[in-house]
Amino acid sequence: MKYVDEFRDGDLAKNIAANIAGEAHAGRAYRLMEFCGGHTHAISRYGLADLLPPNVRMIHGPGCPVCVLPIGRIDQAIRLAREQDVILCTYADTVRVPASANLSLMRAKAGGADVRMIYSTQDALKIARDNPQREVVFLAIGFETTTPPTAVAIRQAAAEGLKNFSILCDHVLTPAAMHAILAVEGGVALDGFVGPAHVSTVIGSKPYEPFADDYHKPVVIAGFEPLDVMQAILMLVRQVNDGRAAVENEFTRAVTREGNLKAQELVAEVFELRDAFEWRGLGSVPHSALKLRPQFAAFDAEQKFKVDYVAVPDNKACECAAILRGQKRPQECKIFGTVCTPENPVGSCMVSSEGACAAHYSYGRFRETA
Amino acid sequence: MCLAIPARIEELTTPGNAIVNLGGVRKEISLALVDDAAVGEYVIVHVGYALQKLDQEEAERTLQLFAEMGQLDELREELTGGAA
Ligand code: SF4
């Protein structure tokens, strides 16, 4: 496929790998965090870690929306679907996230709740139009990539006077999570970030500048194809070698410094900052998520149905929290690959193919044992 | 769920919508988030919306960068007698 296949050329990947091996100083370690689940997926799927010298280590970050959603948020959606008889619409990955009482949205559905997987917010609007006698709630999760489509849907619903449509808003912000990672107590030793691909198409490269300027961490924004990731790693190694910390952009074909201003304006019109939001693994992070502005309160399911968020601790055996903070690797979880598998996930990191545990289970598991 | 891929706009349909080709599959998407996307252009598609237009010149430039580095490697190999 045009503009996909060319960025997956294996020989070129080996060339970039040779450059990385040639330029990385043998005497030092390079600990690079790929923030985004899309990069985690690419690194595992294409075995990129195998192409890197041992002193260049990739650390998975918290950039998978399904992984960072705390149990209490899924519980809220399940309560709505089971107790208030709404049609609960959500993106596919979310339905398998383990919730309280051995439930998930999928199990709630099997038990009779009306849970529907959708591909686009347009599908949720259609369901609301087609079922005027029912309440339709969209479980809106995701980073800055999925927020603009939710904003478009809210604006459309308002314009149409669609009264039976609302959202449970769990949209979260990438830069706030990166701040939280760097502020984690006992910290994660990091030498730089591979910056998000598609999030950056929306917000641009500018919001990462504080990480370079104030925290002195290099950031290289990279596309999701294997060559993009390899090239970004090389660019990071060079910055570290030079003692520089700048925001560089490998993904110039889709990312500018300013980002997609139209999308940003839409989001600003519909949403405002939450004071704080609880993340799985990072705890409560100030100004790290969005809620609907007061003039769109009629579309806020939390207010409409009075379903409050109740915090719930993670499963005791699950190490997701430490993995999302970059402090542990999937294989360090005692139940990885035995009790916890993609078919039967115990923690959220095992659910989506962008989660660190699922990515490692599907593509990298046998490498470690060798 | 953050995965998104570049797709070529094949047809503009109702205002604000377009049919794209995603690896051989034709799909209708919304253009609500991008301005003046035209037939033949590539857009990054995510959850049914074009998030951004793909700059073909920049894409070619990035590909060239990879290729040039390949040549550099060959050069290095020649210089070091293949021991790179
Ligand atoms: S293997 Fe399962 S339980 Fe363990 S950290 Fe990963 S998702 Fe959590």
XYZ file of C-alpha atoms and ligand atoms in Angstrom:
462
model
C 0.000 0.000 0.000
C 1.333 3.435 -0.938
C 3.021 5.282 1.960
C 2.834 2.194 4.143
C 4.938 -0.517 2.506
C 7.855 1.788 1.707
C 8.212 2.482 5.417
C 8.539 -1.230 6.200
C 11.550 -2.127 4.073
C 13.603 -4.693 5.979
C 16.953 -3.889 4.350
C 16.634 -0.233 5.144
C 15.752 -1.134 8.719
C 19.008 -3.078 8.968
C 20.896 -0.092 7.602
C 19.446 2.199 10.218
C 20.182 -0.455 12.835
C 23.825 -0.527 11.700
C 23.984 3.223 12.118
C 22.503 2.987 15.618
C 24.996 0.275 16.565
C 27.830 2.346 15.104
C 26.882 5.538 16.870
C 25.698 4.320 20.294
C 28.626 4.520 22.711
C 29.379 1.085 24.126
C 30.068 2.494 27.573
C 26.661 4.001 28.226
C 23.035 2.960 28.394
C 20.295 4.587 26.358
C 16.891 4.243 27.992
C 14.256 5.469 25.595
C 10.541 5.499 26.321
C 8.071 5.025 23.528
C 5.092 6.811 25.007
C 2.593 5.607 22.484
C 0.944 2.180 22.289
C 1.193 2.364 18.507
C 4.969 2.361 18.797
C 4.887 -0.467 21.357
C 2.892 -2.443 18.817
C 5.329 -1.683 15.970
C 8.391 -2.489 18.091
C 6.971 -5.883 19.089
C 5.416 -6.766 15.783
C 8.527 -6.080 13.718
C 10.968 -7.302 16.356
C 12.735 -3.945 16.394
C 14.253 -4.560 19.842
C 16.276 -7.382 18.242
C 17.836 -4.896 15.830
C 19.117 -2.689 18.643
C 22.396 -3.051 20.514
C 21.880 -4.269 24.105
C 22.651 -0.877 25.607
C 19.767 0.774 23.707
C 16.668 -0.238 25.611
C 13.068 0.613 24.858
C 10.755 1.222 27.808
C 7.014 1.060 27.225
C 5.070 4.106 28.289
C 1.445 4.676 29.229
C 0.214 5.731 25.796
C -2.523 3.147 25.284
C -5.940 4.590 26.141
C -7.437 1.248 27.087
C -4.498 0.468 29.401
C -4.593 3.701 31.382
C -8.335 3.691 32.072
C -8.893 2.711 35.702
C -11.331 -0.061 36.609
C -13.786 2.396 38.153
C -14.366 4.027 34.770
C -15.366 0.747 33.145
C -17.564 -0.004 36.176
C -19.383 3.258 35.563
C -20.185 2.234 31.992
C -21.301 -1.231 33.094
C -23.608 0.274 35.741
C -25.174 2.491 33.115
C -25.759 -0.403 30.753
C -27.104 -2.795 33.385
C -29.030 -0.573 35.763
C -30.252 2.253 33.568
C -30.949 0.226 30.465
C -29.055 2.486 28.092
C -27.522 1.424 24.803
C -23.817 1.661 25.619
C -21.612 2.250 22.574
C -17.847 1.987 22.633
C -14.724 1.262 20.593
C -13.933 -2.421 20.303
C -10.901 -2.745 22.603
C -12.753 -1.347 25.585
C -15.277 -4.170 25.865
C -12.674 -6.694 27.068
C -11.112 -4.630 29.847
C -11.580 -6.437 33.169
C -13.823 -4.531 35.570
C -15.033 -5.192 39.117
C -16.896 -8.340 40.159
C -15.327 -10.396 37.388
C -17.226 -8.370 34.812
C -16.278 -6.612 31.602
C -18.512 -4.818 29.134
C -18.469 -7.992 27.053
C -19.621 -10.124 29.980
C -22.269 -7.544 30.825
C -23.457 -7.850 27.237
C -23.582 -11.625 27.491
C -25.711 -11.084 30.593
C -28.241 -9.068 28.631
C -26.930 -5.490 28.745
C -27.161 -3.604 25.459
C -23.491 -2.980 24.670
C -22.559 -2.186 21.077
C -19.140 -1.912 19.488
C -18.776 0.951 17.086
C -16.058 2.049 14.702
C -16.819 5.758 14.583
C -18.724 8.376 16.594
C -20.925 8.657 13.506
C -22.158 5.116 14.230
C -23.155 6.145 17.776
C -25.133 9.099 16.446
C -26.888 6.821 13.979
C -27.863 4.395 16.738
C -29.321 7.329 18.698
C -31.307 8.542 15.681
C -32.578 5.027 14.975
C -33.657 4.435 18.601
C -35.433 7.623 19.718
C -37.173 5.778 22.557
C -33.857 4.625 24.114
C -30.982 6.489 25.754
C -27.682 6.032 23.915
C -24.402 6.621 25.762
C -21.018 6.667 24.062
C -18.096 5.652 26.279
C -15.671 8.215 24.894
C -12.089 7.195 25.640
C -8.764 8.025 24.097
C -6.016 10.586 23.724
C -5.981 13.665 21.495
C -6.638 11.572 18.378
C -10.086 10.364 19.364
C -11.185 13.575 21.093
C -11.841 15.631 17.930
C -14.207 12.960 16.515
C -16.120 13.059 19.815
C -16.278 16.863 19.602
C -17.689 16.633 16.079
C -20.377 14.222 17.303
C -21.370 16.476 20.224
C -21.673 19.466 17.917
C -23.783 17.445 15.505
C -26.019 16.116 18.280
C -26.515 19.667 19.584
C -27.316 20.973 16.102
C -29.813 18.176 15.488
C -31.377 18.480 18.942
C -30.648 14.807 19.578
C -31.939 14.430 23.134
C -31.232 10.735 23.731
C -27.469 10.917 23.118
C -24.769 11.536 25.721
C -21.165 10.584 26.458
C -19.181 9.257 29.390
C -16.134 11.433 28.846
C -12.800 9.721 29.546
C -10.645 11.682 27.109
C -7.120 12.169 28.420
C -4.125 14.330 27.548
C -0.694 13.143 26.443
C 1.570 15.968 27.709
C 0.030 15.737 31.199
C 0.834 12.030 31.327
C 4.406 12.662 30.193
C 4.780 15.209 33.008
C 3.424 12.623 35.435
C 5.951 10.022 34.233
C 8.837 12.392 34.766
C 7.491 13.372 38.170
C 7.009 9.773 39.383
C 8.637 9.334 42.754
C 11.778 7.312 42.686
C 11.583 8.200 38.967
C 12.167 6.194 35.868
C 15.597 6.840 34.469
C 14.914 8.040 30.949
C 17.196 9.454 28.286
C 14.495 10.493 25.865
C 11.056 9.945 24.387
C 9.881 8.603 21.066
C 7.005 11.071 20.752
C 3.495 10.059 19.703
C 2.614 9.847 16.028
C -1.050 10.490 15.541
C -1.598 12.461 18.723
C 0.984 14.853 17.306
C -0.840 15.183 13.988
C -3.542 16.874 16.088
C -1.616 18.788 18.784
C 1.586 19.423 16.807
C 5.143 19.178 18.128
C 5.011 22.373 20.198
C 3.467 20.894 23.384
C 6.582 18.708 23.843
C 8.979 21.626 23.994
C 8.819 21.886 27.822
C 10.156 18.313 28.072
C 13.239 19.320 26.133
C 13.622 22.801 27.632
C 12.661 22.245 31.282
C 13.352 18.539 31.884
C 16.216 18.294 29.398
C 14.734 15.165 27.780
C 15.050 14.820 23.999
C 11.811 14.067 22.169
C 11.650 12.728 18.611
C 8.169 12.470 17.146
C 7.952 9.364 15.003
C 5.495 7.729 12.638
C 4.149 4.251 13.406
C 5.949 2.292 10.710
C 9.070 0.313 11.630
C 11.488 2.545 9.707
C 10.006 5.605 11.397
C 10.653 4.121 14.823
C 14.206 3.033 13.943
C 15.037 6.445 12.505
C 13.645 8.160 15.630
C 15.823 5.943 17.839
C 18.867 6.924 15.799
C 17.948 10.601 16.143
C 17.578 10.165 19.915
C 20.932 8.388 20.220
C 22.541 11.303 18.368
C 20.939 13.866 20.674
C 22.072 11.960 23.750
C 25.607 11.677 22.355
C 25.699 15.409 21.692
C 24.277 16.224 25.116
C 21.371 17.977 23.399
C 17.687 17.977 24.301
C 15.409 19.209 21.541
C 12.092 18.329 20.008
C 12.757 16.812 16.607
C 10.219 15.590 14.115
C 10.741 12.443 12.082
C 7.058 12.376 11.070
C 7.090 15.544 8.959
C 4.742 13.948 6.454
C 1.863 14.377 8.901
C 3.040 16.492 11.839
C 3.725 20.232 11.947
C 4.728 22.360 14.910
C 1.227 23.781 15.234
C -0.744 20.610 14.504
C -4.328 20.503 13.218
C -5.743 23.862 14.289
C -9.241 23.069 13.075
C -9.368 19.983 15.284
C -7.895 21.906 18.229
C -10.539 24.645 17.914
C -13.360 22.111 17.827
C -12.033 20.383 20.934
C -11.639 23.722 22.755
C -15.189 24.670 21.871
C -16.713 21.492 23.294
C -14.365 20.478 26.129
C -12.575 22.034 29.089
C -9.934 20.723 31.494
C -10.860 18.528 34.431
C -9.190 19.561 37.683
C -7.825 16.050 38.064
C -8.354 12.589 36.610
C -7.336 9.211 37.939
C -5.117 7.153 35.646
C -4.256 3.530 36.037
C -0.619 3.456 37.128
C -0.174 7.189 37.514
C -2.798 7.935 40.149
C -4.648 11.226 40.131
C -3.007 13.622 37.675
C -3.988 17.312 37.700
C -5.341 18.805 34.462
C -4.813 15.554 32.593
C -8.265 14.954 31.135
C -11.240 16.705 29.603
C -14.916 17.175 30.425
C -17.738 18.760 28.487
C -18.187 22.512 28.811
C -21.263 23.613 30.821
C -23.214 24.565 27.680
C -23.030 20.911 26.566
C -24.051 19.524 29.989
C -27.135 17.903 28.448
C -24.762 15.494 26.677
C -22.830 14.549 29.796
C -23.924 11.069 30.872
C -22.276 11.460 34.291
C -24.654 14.327 35.083
C -27.645 13.000 33.181
C -27.661 9.613 34.926
C -25.879 10.555 38.144
C -23.276 7.803 37.859
C -20.343 8.879 39.946
C -16.839 7.577 39.505
C -15.811 5.261 42.324
C -12.118 4.365 42.530
C -11.403 0.615 42.646
C -7.979 -0.952 43.340
C -6.385 -3.092 40.615
C -6.110 -6.862 40.893
C -3.343 -7.544 43.450
C -1.303 -9.794 41.201
C -1.379 -7.374 38.274
C 1.691 -5.251 37.593
C 0.036 -3.004 35.012
C 0.564 0.074 37.158
C 4.350 -0.394 37.323
C 4.459 -1.290 33.618
C 2.580 1.861 32.673
C 5.056 3.912 34.693
C 7.949 2.282 32.845
C 9.241 0.622 36.015
C 8.595 -3.021 35.154
C 8.418 -5.183 32.062
C 5.532 -7.521 31.229
C 7.605 -10.656 31.838
C 8.211 -9.476 35.403
C 4.529 -9.992 36.228
C 4.079 -13.375 37.925
C 0.896 -14.218 36.041
C 2.068 -13.027 32.620
C 1.250 -15.601 29.960
C -0.092 -18.123 32.443
C -3.155 -16.802 34.230
C -3.191 -13.595 32.206
C -3.414 -14.009 28.426
C -5.038 -12.019 25.608
C -7.951 -14.503 25.633
C -8.425 -14.035 29.340
C -6.829 -10.746 30.395
C -6.470 -10.005 34.100
C -5.068 -6.521 33.599
C -5.689 -3.831 31.018
C -2.216 -4.061 29.440
C -3.136 -7.502 28.100
C -6.245 -6.295 26.256
C -5.362 -4.196 23.256
C -2.580 -5.116 20.825
C -1.039 -1.762 21.777
C -0.796 -2.730 25.437
C 2.697 -3.668 26.601
C 1.669 -7.123 27.875
C -0.419 -8.071 24.836
C 2.265 -6.841 22.431
C 4.933 -8.789 24.280
C 2.723 -11.885 24.515
C 1.870 -11.901 20.814
C 5.261 -11.132 19.343
C 8.109 -11.115 21.824
C 7.445 -13.840 24.364
C 9.702 -16.539 22.967
C 12.622 -14.235 22.404
C 13.106 -13.648 26.125
C 13.385 -17.330 26.922
C 16.015 -17.922 24.267
C -7.035 1.702 19.057
C -4.639 4.492 18.178
C -3.590 2.759 15.016
C -4.384 4.751 11.929
C -3.148 4.474 8.388
C -2.740 6.694 5.370
C -5.482 6.208 2.806
C -6.102 7.751 -0.603
C -9.246 9.796 -1.179
C -11.037 8.235 -4.135
C -14.278 10.137 -4.192
C -15.939 13.052 -2.416
C -19.451 12.068 -1.385
C -21.975 14.049 0.635
C -20.501 17.353 1.876
C -17.812 16.645 4.430
C -17.491 12.962 3.604
C -15.279 10.952 1.298
C -14.637 7.412 0.174
C -11.085 6.294 0.854
C -9.207 3.206 -0.144
C -7.764 1.399 2.852
C -5.577 -1.352 1.442
C -8.160 -2.267 -1.186
C -11.234 -1.745 0.994
C -13.399 1.260 0.162
C -14.772 3.025 3.198
C -16.683 6.223 3.842
C -14.985 8.613 6.270
C -15.639 12.108 7.604
C -13.551 15.072 6.463
C -14.883 17.296 9.277
C -11.383 17.772 10.729
C -9.433 18.693 7.576
C -9.808 21.552 5.118
C -10.025 21.153 1.337
C -9.007 17.539 0.994
C -9.152 16.578 -2.668
C -9.425 13.367 -4.652
C -5.986 11.754 -5.020
C -4.672 13.147 -1.746
C -3.690 10.930 1.154
C -5.125 11.401 4.628
C -4.386 9.714 7.966
C -7.602 7.945 8.932
C -8.542 7.215 12.527
C -11.897 5.988 13.896
C -13.661 7.047 10.716
C -12.204 10.556 10.488
C -9.347 12.058 8.489
C -7.047 13.480 11.176
C -4.567 15.202 8.918
C -3.525 15.355 5.294
C -0.386 13.473 4.414
C 2.274 15.635 2.804
C 3.505 13.561 -0.122
C 6.627 15.652 -0.648
C 7.634 15.229 2.989
C 6.928 11.504 2.744
C 9.268 11.224 -0.235
C 11.873 13.276 1.586
C 11.746 10.972 4.620
C 12.089 7.942 2.362
C 15.087 9.570 0.680
C 16.644 10.118 4.080
C 16.461 6.390 4.775
C 17.887 5.593 1.351
C 20.759 8.050 1.686
C 21.684 6.497 4.949
C 21.831 3.201 3.162
C 24.374 4.649 0.765
C 26.325 6.045 3.651
C 26.522 2.563 5.044
C 27.873 1.193 1.807
C 30.421 3.964 1.800
C 31.453 3.074 5.296
C 31.687 -0.569 4.388
C 33.953 0.274 1.469
C 36.114 2.445 3.661
C 36.483 -0.162 6.337
C 36.813 -3.026 3.921
C 33.409 -4.529 4.673
C 33.926 -4.745 8.397
C 31.234 -2.216 9.296
S 0.444 -9.844 32.580
Fe -1.693 -9.300 32.940
S -1.872 -9.078 35.105
Fe 0.297 -9.019 34.638
S 0.773 -6.844 34.354
Fe 0.261 -7.633 32.361
S -1.919 -7.239 32.140
Fe -1.456 -7.006 34.325
